[in-house]
Amino acid sequence: ELMRALQNSDNAIRSEAEKKLMEAVKGAPDQLVLELLAVLGASNEAASVELRQEAVVVLRQCAMEHSSKSCWKSLQNTTKEALKEQILVSLTKDPSLPVRRNAANVVSTVASTCANSYSELVKEWPRLLLFLSETISSGQAPQVTACLKVLTELVDLIG
């Protein structure tokens, strides 16, 4: 419902939705992120491409260090791990190219937020680089493209 309101063409409805989103970021960030993950992981029938797209964009804002919607530091570890898992699934399995592209942005944002170096990344998100490597090795073009996009964005971090 909040995702639909954020996409509404009526400025008053969209403005109220933004206000509710900010309240959730500040008051219930874990619940917000878990609900966004549920939208992102939903099937095409349960959540349109536009809703999944909005969810992935808001998730990126939640993970960004200098965003007004940033809540990464206040999330419980279980929520952070759930986000890491679902975003990798969406990166390679979502049928929508725009959702996969934005999922790649979230992956690199989360990686950059939780680590400042290769060794720190391996410690904080041990599965990430192996997952990217295995997916690239699979040779399936859409997944390879998405994973290469992540690696390109992480060049400075991983060296």
C-alpha atoms as an extended CHARMM CRD file, in Angstrom:
* protein
*
       159  EXT
         1         1  GLU       CA              0.0000000000        0.0000000000        0.0000000000  PROA      1               0.0000000000
         2         2  LEU       CA              2.8000000000        2.4290000000        0.8950000000  PROA      2               0.0000000000
         3         3  MET       CA              4.6600000000        1.5280000000       -2.3210000000  PROA      3               0.0000000000
         4         4  ARG       CA              1.5550000000        2.2420000000       -4.3880000000  PROA      4               0.0000000000
         5         5  ALA       CA              1.0680000000        5.5880000000       -2.6220000000  PROA      5               0.0000000000
         6         6  LEU       CA              4.7160000000        6.5460000000       -3.2810000000  PROA      6               0.0000000000
         7         7  GLN       CA              4.0200000000        6.0760000000       -6.9940000000  PROA      7               0.0000000000
         8         8  ASN       CA              0.7240000000        7.9700000000       -6.9840000000  PROA      8               0.0000000000
         9         9  SER       CA              0.4580000000       10.9500000000       -9.3350000000  PROA      9               0.0000000000
        10        10  ASP       CA             -1.5060000000       12.8880000000       -6.6870000000  PROA      10              0.0000000000
        11        11  ASN       CA              1.0370000000       15.0600000000       -4.8520000000  PROA      11              0.0000000000
        12        12  ALA       CA             -0.9170000000       14.9970000000       -1.5780000000  PROA      12              0.0000000000
        13        13  ILE       CA             -1.0790000000       11.1920000000       -1.5070000000  PROA      13              0.0000000000
        14        14  ARG       CA              2.5890000000       10.8680000000       -2.4580000000  PROA      14              0.0000000000
        15        15  SER       CA              3.6110000000       13.4500000000        0.1500000000  PROA      15              0.0000000000
        16        16  GLU       CA              1.6980000000       11.6140000000        2.8820000000  PROA      16              0.0000000000
        17        17  ALA       CA              3.3300000000        8.3560000000        1.8070000000  PROA      17              0.0000000000
        18        18  GLU       CA              6.7900000000        9.9690000000        2.0340000000  PROA      18              0.0000000000
        19        19  LYS       CA              5.9340000000       11.1270000000        5.5480000000  PROA      19              0.0000000000
        20        20  LYS       CA              4.8750000000        7.5920000000        6.5480000000  PROA      20              0.0000000000
        21        21  LEU       CA              8.0370000000        6.1900000000        4.9840000000  PROA      21              0.0000000000
        22        22  MET       CA             10.2280000000        8.5460000000        7.0120000000  PROA      22              0.0000000000
        23        23  GLU       CA              8.3150000000        7.6190000000       10.1960000000  PROA      23              0.0000000000
        24        24  ALA       CA              8.9600000000        3.9410000000        9.4470000000  PROA      24              0.0000000000
        25        25  VAL       CA             12.6670000000        4.5960000000        8.7660000000  PROA      25              0.0000000000
        26        26  LYS       CA             12.9900000000        6.2770000000       12.1410000000  PROA      26              0.0000000000
        27        27  GLY       CA             10.5370000000        4.2210000000       14.2130000000  PROA      27              0.0000000000
        28        28  ALA       CA             10.4620000000        0.7080000000       12.7810000000  PROA      28              0.0000000000
        29        29  PRO       CA             13.3490000000        0.2610000000       10.3360000000  PROA      29              0.0000000000
        30        30  ASP       CA             13.5040000000       -3.5310000000       10.6500000000  PROA      30              0.0000000000
        31        31  GLN       CA              9.8130000000       -3.9150000000        9.9280000000  PROA      31              0.0000000000
        32        32  LEU       CA             10.0880000000       -1.5190000000        6.9870000000  PROA      32              0.0000000000
        33        33  VAL       CA             13.0340000000       -3.3450000000        5.4350000000  PROA      33              0.0000000000
        34        34  LEU       CA             11.4120000000       -6.7550000000        5.9210000000  PROA      34              0.0000000000
        35        35  GLU       CA              8.2090000000       -5.5280000000        4.2760000000  PROA      35              0.0000000000
        36        36  LEU       CA             10.1910000000       -4.0550000000        1.3780000000  PROA      36              0.0000000000
        37        37  LEU       CA             11.9760000000       -7.3990000000        1.0080000000  PROA      37              0.0000000000
        38        38  ALA       CA              8.6090000000       -9.1660000000        0.9000000000  PROA      38              0.0000000000
        39        39  VAL       CA              7.4930000000       -6.8860000000       -1.9620000000  PROA      39              0.0000000000
        40        40  LEU       CA             10.7930000000       -7.3640000000       -3.7660000000  PROA      40              0.0000000000
        41        41  GLY       CA             10.6030000000      -11.1510000000       -3.4390000000  PROA      41              0.0000000000
        42        42  ALA       CA              6.9700000000      -11.3900000000       -4.5030000000  PROA      42              0.0000000000
        43        43  SER       CA              5.9520000000      -12.9200000000       -7.8070000000  PROA      43              0.0000000000
        44        44  ASN       CA              4.8390000000      -10.8610000000      -10.7890000000  PROA      44              0.0000000000
        45        45  GLU       CA              1.2320000000      -11.6760000000       -9.9160000000  PROA      45              0.0000000000
        46        46  ALA       CA              1.5510000000      -10.5040000000       -6.3010000000  PROA      46              0.0000000000
        47        47  ALA       CA              3.6530000000       -7.3770000000       -6.9130000000  PROA      47              0.0000000000
        48        48  SER       CA              3.9770000000       -5.5310000000      -10.1930000000  PROA      48              0.0000000000
        49        49  VAL       CA              7.3430000000       -4.6180000000      -11.6680000000  PROA      49              0.0000000000
        50        50  GLU       CA              6.6850000000       -1.0070000000      -10.6260000000  PROA      50              0.0000000000
        51        51  LEU       CA              6.1260000000       -1.9990000000       -6.9880000000  PROA      51              0.0000000000
        52        52  ARG       CA              9.2350000000       -4.2080000000       -6.9010000000  PROA      52              0.0000000000
        53        53  GLN       CA             11.1720000000       -1.3970000000       -8.5530000000  PROA      53              0.0000000000
        54        54  GLU       CA             10.0180000000        1.1010000000       -5.9050000000  PROA      54              0.0000000000
        55        55  ALA       CA             10.8650000000       -1.3720000000       -3.1400000000  PROA      55              0.0000000000
        56        56  VAL       CA             14.4110000000       -1.9020000000       -4.4180000000  PROA      56              0.0000000000
        57        57  VAL       CA             14.9800000000        1.8620000000       -4.7630000000  PROA      57              0.0000000000
        58        58  VAL       CA             13.8390000000        2.4710000000       -1.1730000000  PROA      58              0.0000000000
        59        59  LEU       CA             16.0170000000       -0.4200000000        0.0310000000  PROA      59              0.0000000000
        60        60  ARG       CA             19.0310000000        1.2400000000       -1.5710000000  PROA      60              0.0000000000
        61        61  GLN       CA             18.1950000000        4.4970000000        0.1920000000  PROA      61              0.0000000000
        62        62  CYS       CA             17.9310000000        2.6020000000        3.4810000000  PROA      62              0.0000000000
        63        63  ALA       CA             21.4150000000        1.1480000000        2.9440000000  PROA      63              0.0000000000
        64        64  MET       CA             23.1000000000        4.3740000000        1.8250000000  PROA      64              0.0000000000
        65        65  GLU       CA             25.1700000000        6.0310000000        4.5320000000  PROA      65              0.0000000000
        66        66  HSD       CA             24.3260000000        9.6120000000        3.6250000000  PROA      66              0.0000000000
        67        67  SER       CA             20.6680000000        9.2910000000        2.6530000000  PROA      67              0.0000000000
        68        68  SER       CA             17.8240000000       10.8630000000        4.6160000000  PROA      68              0.0000000000
        69        69  LYS       CA             16.2760000000        7.3770000000        4.6070000000  PROA      69              0.0000000000
        70        70  SER       CA             19.4240000000        5.6290000000        5.8240000000  PROA      70              0.0000000000
        71        71  CYS       CA             18.7330000000        3.0920000000        8.5360000000  PROA      71              0.0000000000
        72        72  TRP       CA             21.4430000000        0.4540000000        7.9350000000  PROA      72              0.0000000000
        73        73  LYS       CA             23.2210000000        1.0920000000       11.2430000000  PROA      73              0.0000000000
        74        74  SER       CA             20.0210000000        0.6900000000       13.2590000000  PROA      74              0.0000000000
        75        75  LEU       CA             18.9670000000       -2.6040000000       11.6260000000  PROA      75              0.0000000000
        76        76  GLN       CA             19.2450000000       -5.8580000000       13.5440000000  PROA      76              0.0000000000
        77        77  ASN       CA             21.7780000000       -8.3260000000       12.1350000000  PROA      77              0.0000000000
        78        78  THR       CA             19.0080000000      -10.7340000000       11.1200000000  PROA      78              0.0000000000
        79        79  THR       CA             17.3930000000       -8.0060000000        9.0210000000  PROA      79              0.0000000000
        80        80  LYS       CA             20.7210000000       -7.1140000000        7.4030000000  PROA      80              0.0000000000
        81        81  GLU       CA             21.3020000000      -10.7760000000        6.5480000000  PROA      81              0.0000000000
        82        82  ALA       CA             17.7710000000      -11.1210000000        5.1310000000  PROA      82              0.0000000000
        83        83  LEU       CA             18.3970000000       -8.0740000000        2.9470000000  PROA      83              0.0000000000
        84        84  LYS       CA             21.7120000000       -9.4850000000        1.6970000000  PROA      84              0.0000000000
        85        85  GLU       CA             20.0870000000      -12.8040000000        0.8070000000  PROA      85              0.0000000000
        86        86  GLN       CA             16.9980000000      -11.4040000000       -0.9270000000  PROA      86              0.0000000000
        87        87  ILE       CA             18.9240000000       -8.8210000000       -2.8880000000  PROA      87              0.0000000000
        88        88  LEU       CA             21.1740000000      -11.5440000000       -4.3320000000  PROA      88              0.0000000000
        89        89  VAL       CA             18.0930000000      -13.5510000000       -5.2930000000  PROA      89              0.0000000000
        90        90  SER       CA             16.5560000000      -10.5060000000       -6.9760000000  PROA      90              0.0000000000
        91        91  LEU       CA             19.8490000000       -9.7020000000       -8.6880000000  PROA      91              0.0000000000
        92        92  THR       CA             19.7940000000      -13.0010000000      -10.5520000000  PROA      92              0.0000000000
        93        93  LYS       CA             16.1960000000      -14.2320000000      -10.5310000000  PROA      93              0.0000000000
        94        94  ASP       CA             13.8590000000      -11.2600000000      -10.9240000000  PROA      94              0.0000000000
        95        95  PRO       CA             12.2950000000      -11.3680000000      -14.4010000000  PROA      95              0.0000000000
        96        96  SER       CA             12.5030000000       -7.5660000000      -14.7510000000  PROA      96              0.0000000000
        97        97  LEU       CA             15.7200000000       -6.0310000000      -16.0890000000  PROA      97              0.0000000000
        98        98  PRO       CA             15.1570000000       -2.6910000000      -14.2860000000  PROA      98              0.0000000000
        99        99  VAL       CA             14.6290000000       -4.5120000000      -10.9720000000  PROA      99              0.0000000000
       100       100  ARG       CA             17.8060000000       -6.5700000000      -11.5300000000  PROA      100             0.0000000000
       101       101  ARG       CA             19.7680000000       -3.4000000000      -12.3970000000  PROA      101             0.0000000000
       102       102  ASN       CA             18.5770000000       -1.6690000000       -9.2510000000  PROA      102             0.0000000000
       103       103  ALA       CA             19.2540000000       -4.8040000000       -7.2220000000  PROA      103             0.0000000000
       104       104  ALA       CA             22.8520000000       -4.5620000000       -8.4710000000  PROA      104             0.0000000000
       105       105  ASN       CA             22.9600000000       -1.0080000000       -7.1430000000  PROA      105             0.0000000000
       106       106  VAL       CA             21.6910000000       -2.2010000000       -3.7630000000  PROA      106             0.0000000000
       107       107  VAL       CA             24.2930000000       -4.9820000000       -3.6280000000  PROA      107             0.0000000000
       108       108  SER       CA             27.1340000000       -2.5520000000       -4.2670000000  PROA      108             0.0000000000
       109       109  THR       CA             25.6540000000        0.0190000000       -1.8550000000  PROA      109             0.0000000000
       110       110  VAL       CA             25.3500000000       -2.5510000000        0.9330000000  PROA      110             0.0000000000
       111       111  ALA       CA             28.8670000000       -3.8300000000        0.2480000000  PROA      111             0.0000000000
       112       112  SER       CA             30.2710000000       -0.3020000000        0.3640000000  PROA      112             0.0000000000
       113       113  THR       CA             28.2950000000        0.5380000000        3.5000000000  PROA      113             0.0000000000
       114       114  CYS       CA             29.4310000000       -2.5060000000        5.4780000000  PROA      114             0.0000000000
       115       115  ALA       CA             33.0660000000       -2.6150000000        4.3180000000  PROA      115             0.0000000000
       116       116  ASN       CA             35.9590000000       -0.3200000000        3.4920000000  PROA      116             0.0000000000
       117       117  SER       CA             38.3190000000       -2.9510000000        2.0930000000  PROA      117             0.0000000000
       118       118  TYR       CA             38.4240000000       -6.3590000000        0.4580000000  PROA      118             0.0000000000
       119       119  SER       CA             39.2480000000       -8.1300000000        3.7330000000  PROA      119             0.0000000000
       120       120  GLU       CA             36.4510000000       -6.3280000000        5.5490000000  PROA      120             0.0000000000
       121       121  LEU       CA             33.9890000000       -7.2220000000        2.7740000000  PROA      121             0.0000000000
       122       122  VAL       CA             34.9600000000      -10.8960000000        2.9850000000  PROA      122             0.0000000000
       123       123  LYS       CA             34.3600000000      -10.7510000000        6.7400000000  PROA      123             0.0000000000
       124       124  GLU       CA             31.0810000000       -8.7900000000        6.6120000000  PROA      124             0.0000000000
       125       125  TRP       CA             29.5380000000      -10.4900000000        3.5580000000  PROA      125             0.0000000000
       126       126  PRO       CA             31.4730000000      -13.7150000000        3.0160000000  PROA      126             0.0000000000
       127       127  ARG       CA             29.0460000000      -15.0930000000        0.4610000000  PROA      127             0.0000000000
       128       128  LEU       CA             29.0440000000      -12.1210000000       -1.9070000000  PROA      128             0.0000000000
       129       129  LEU       CA             32.2050000000      -12.5380000000       -3.9900000000  PROA      129             0.0000000000
       130       130  LEU       CA             31.8200000000      -16.3110000000       -4.2990000000  PROA      130             0.0000000000
       131       131  PHE       CA             28.1780000000      -15.8370000000       -5.3400000000  PROA      131             0.0000000000
       132       132  LEU       CA             29.1740000000      -13.2850000000       -7.9920000000  PROA      132             0.0000000000
       133       133  SER       CA             31.9640000000      -15.5310000000       -9.2720000000  PROA      133             0.0000000000
       134       134  GLU       CA             29.7550000000      -18.6270000000       -9.4850000000  PROA      134             0.0000000000
       135       135  THR       CA             26.9650000000      -16.6940000000      -11.1790000000  PROA      135             0.0000000000
       136       136  ILE       CA             29.3490000000      -15.2230000000      -13.7580000000  PROA      136             0.0000000000
       137       137  SER       CA             30.7350000000      -18.7260000000      -14.4070000000  PROA      137             0.0000000000
       138       138  SER       CA             27.2070000000      -19.9910000000      -15.1370000000  PROA      138             0.0000000000
       139       139  GLY       CA             27.2880000000      -18.0590000000      -18.4140000000  PROA      139             0.0000000000
       140       140  GLN       CA             23.6370000000      -16.9820000000      -18.3260000000  PROA      140             0.0000000000
       141       141  ALA       CA             23.7390000000      -13.5290000000      -19.9360000000  PROA      141             0.0000000000
       142       142  PRO       CA             21.2400000000      -11.5860000000      -17.7570000000  PROA      142             0.0000000000
       143       143  GLN       CA             22.7850000000      -12.8620000000      -14.5240000000  PROA      143             0.0000000000
       144       144  VAL       CA             26.3530000000      -12.3540000000      -15.7810000000  PROA      144             0.0000000000
       145       145  THR       CA             25.5340000000       -8.7750000000      -16.7640000000  PROA      145             0.0000000000
       146       146  ALA       CA             24.0370000000       -8.0030000000      -13.3540000000  PROA      146             0.0000000000
       147       147  CYS       CA             27.0060000000       -9.5000000000      -11.4950000000  PROA      147             0.0000000000
       148       148  LEU       CA             29.5490000000       -7.7110000000      -13.6810000000  PROA      148             0.0000000000
       149       149  LYS       CA             27.7410000000       -4.4480000000      -12.9330000000  PROA      149             0.0000000000
       150       150  VAL       CA             28.2130000000       -5.1090000000       -9.2000000000  PROA      150             0.0000000000
       151       151  LEU       CA             31.8940000000       -5.9390000000       -9.6270000000  PROA      151             0.0000000000
       152       152  THR       CA             32.4230000000       -2.7960000000      -11.7020000000  PROA      152             0.0000000000
       153       153  GLU       CA             30.9380000000       -0.7030000000       -8.9080000000  PROA      153             0.0000000000
       154       154  LEU       CA             33.1000000000       -2.4600000000       -6.3060000000  PROA      154             0.0000000000
       155       155  VAL       CA             36.4630000000       -2.1230000000       -8.0910000000  PROA      155             0.0000000000
       156       156  ASP       CA             37.7510000000        0.5120000000       -5.6610000000  PROA      156             0.0000000000
       157       157  LEU       CA             36.6290000000       -1.5350000000       -2.6710000000  PROA      157             0.0000000000
       158       158  ILE       CA             38.0050000000       -4.9170000000       -3.7170000000  PROA      158             0.0000000000
       159       159  GLY       CA             41.0850000000       -3.6420000000       -5.5580000000  PROA      159             0.0000000000
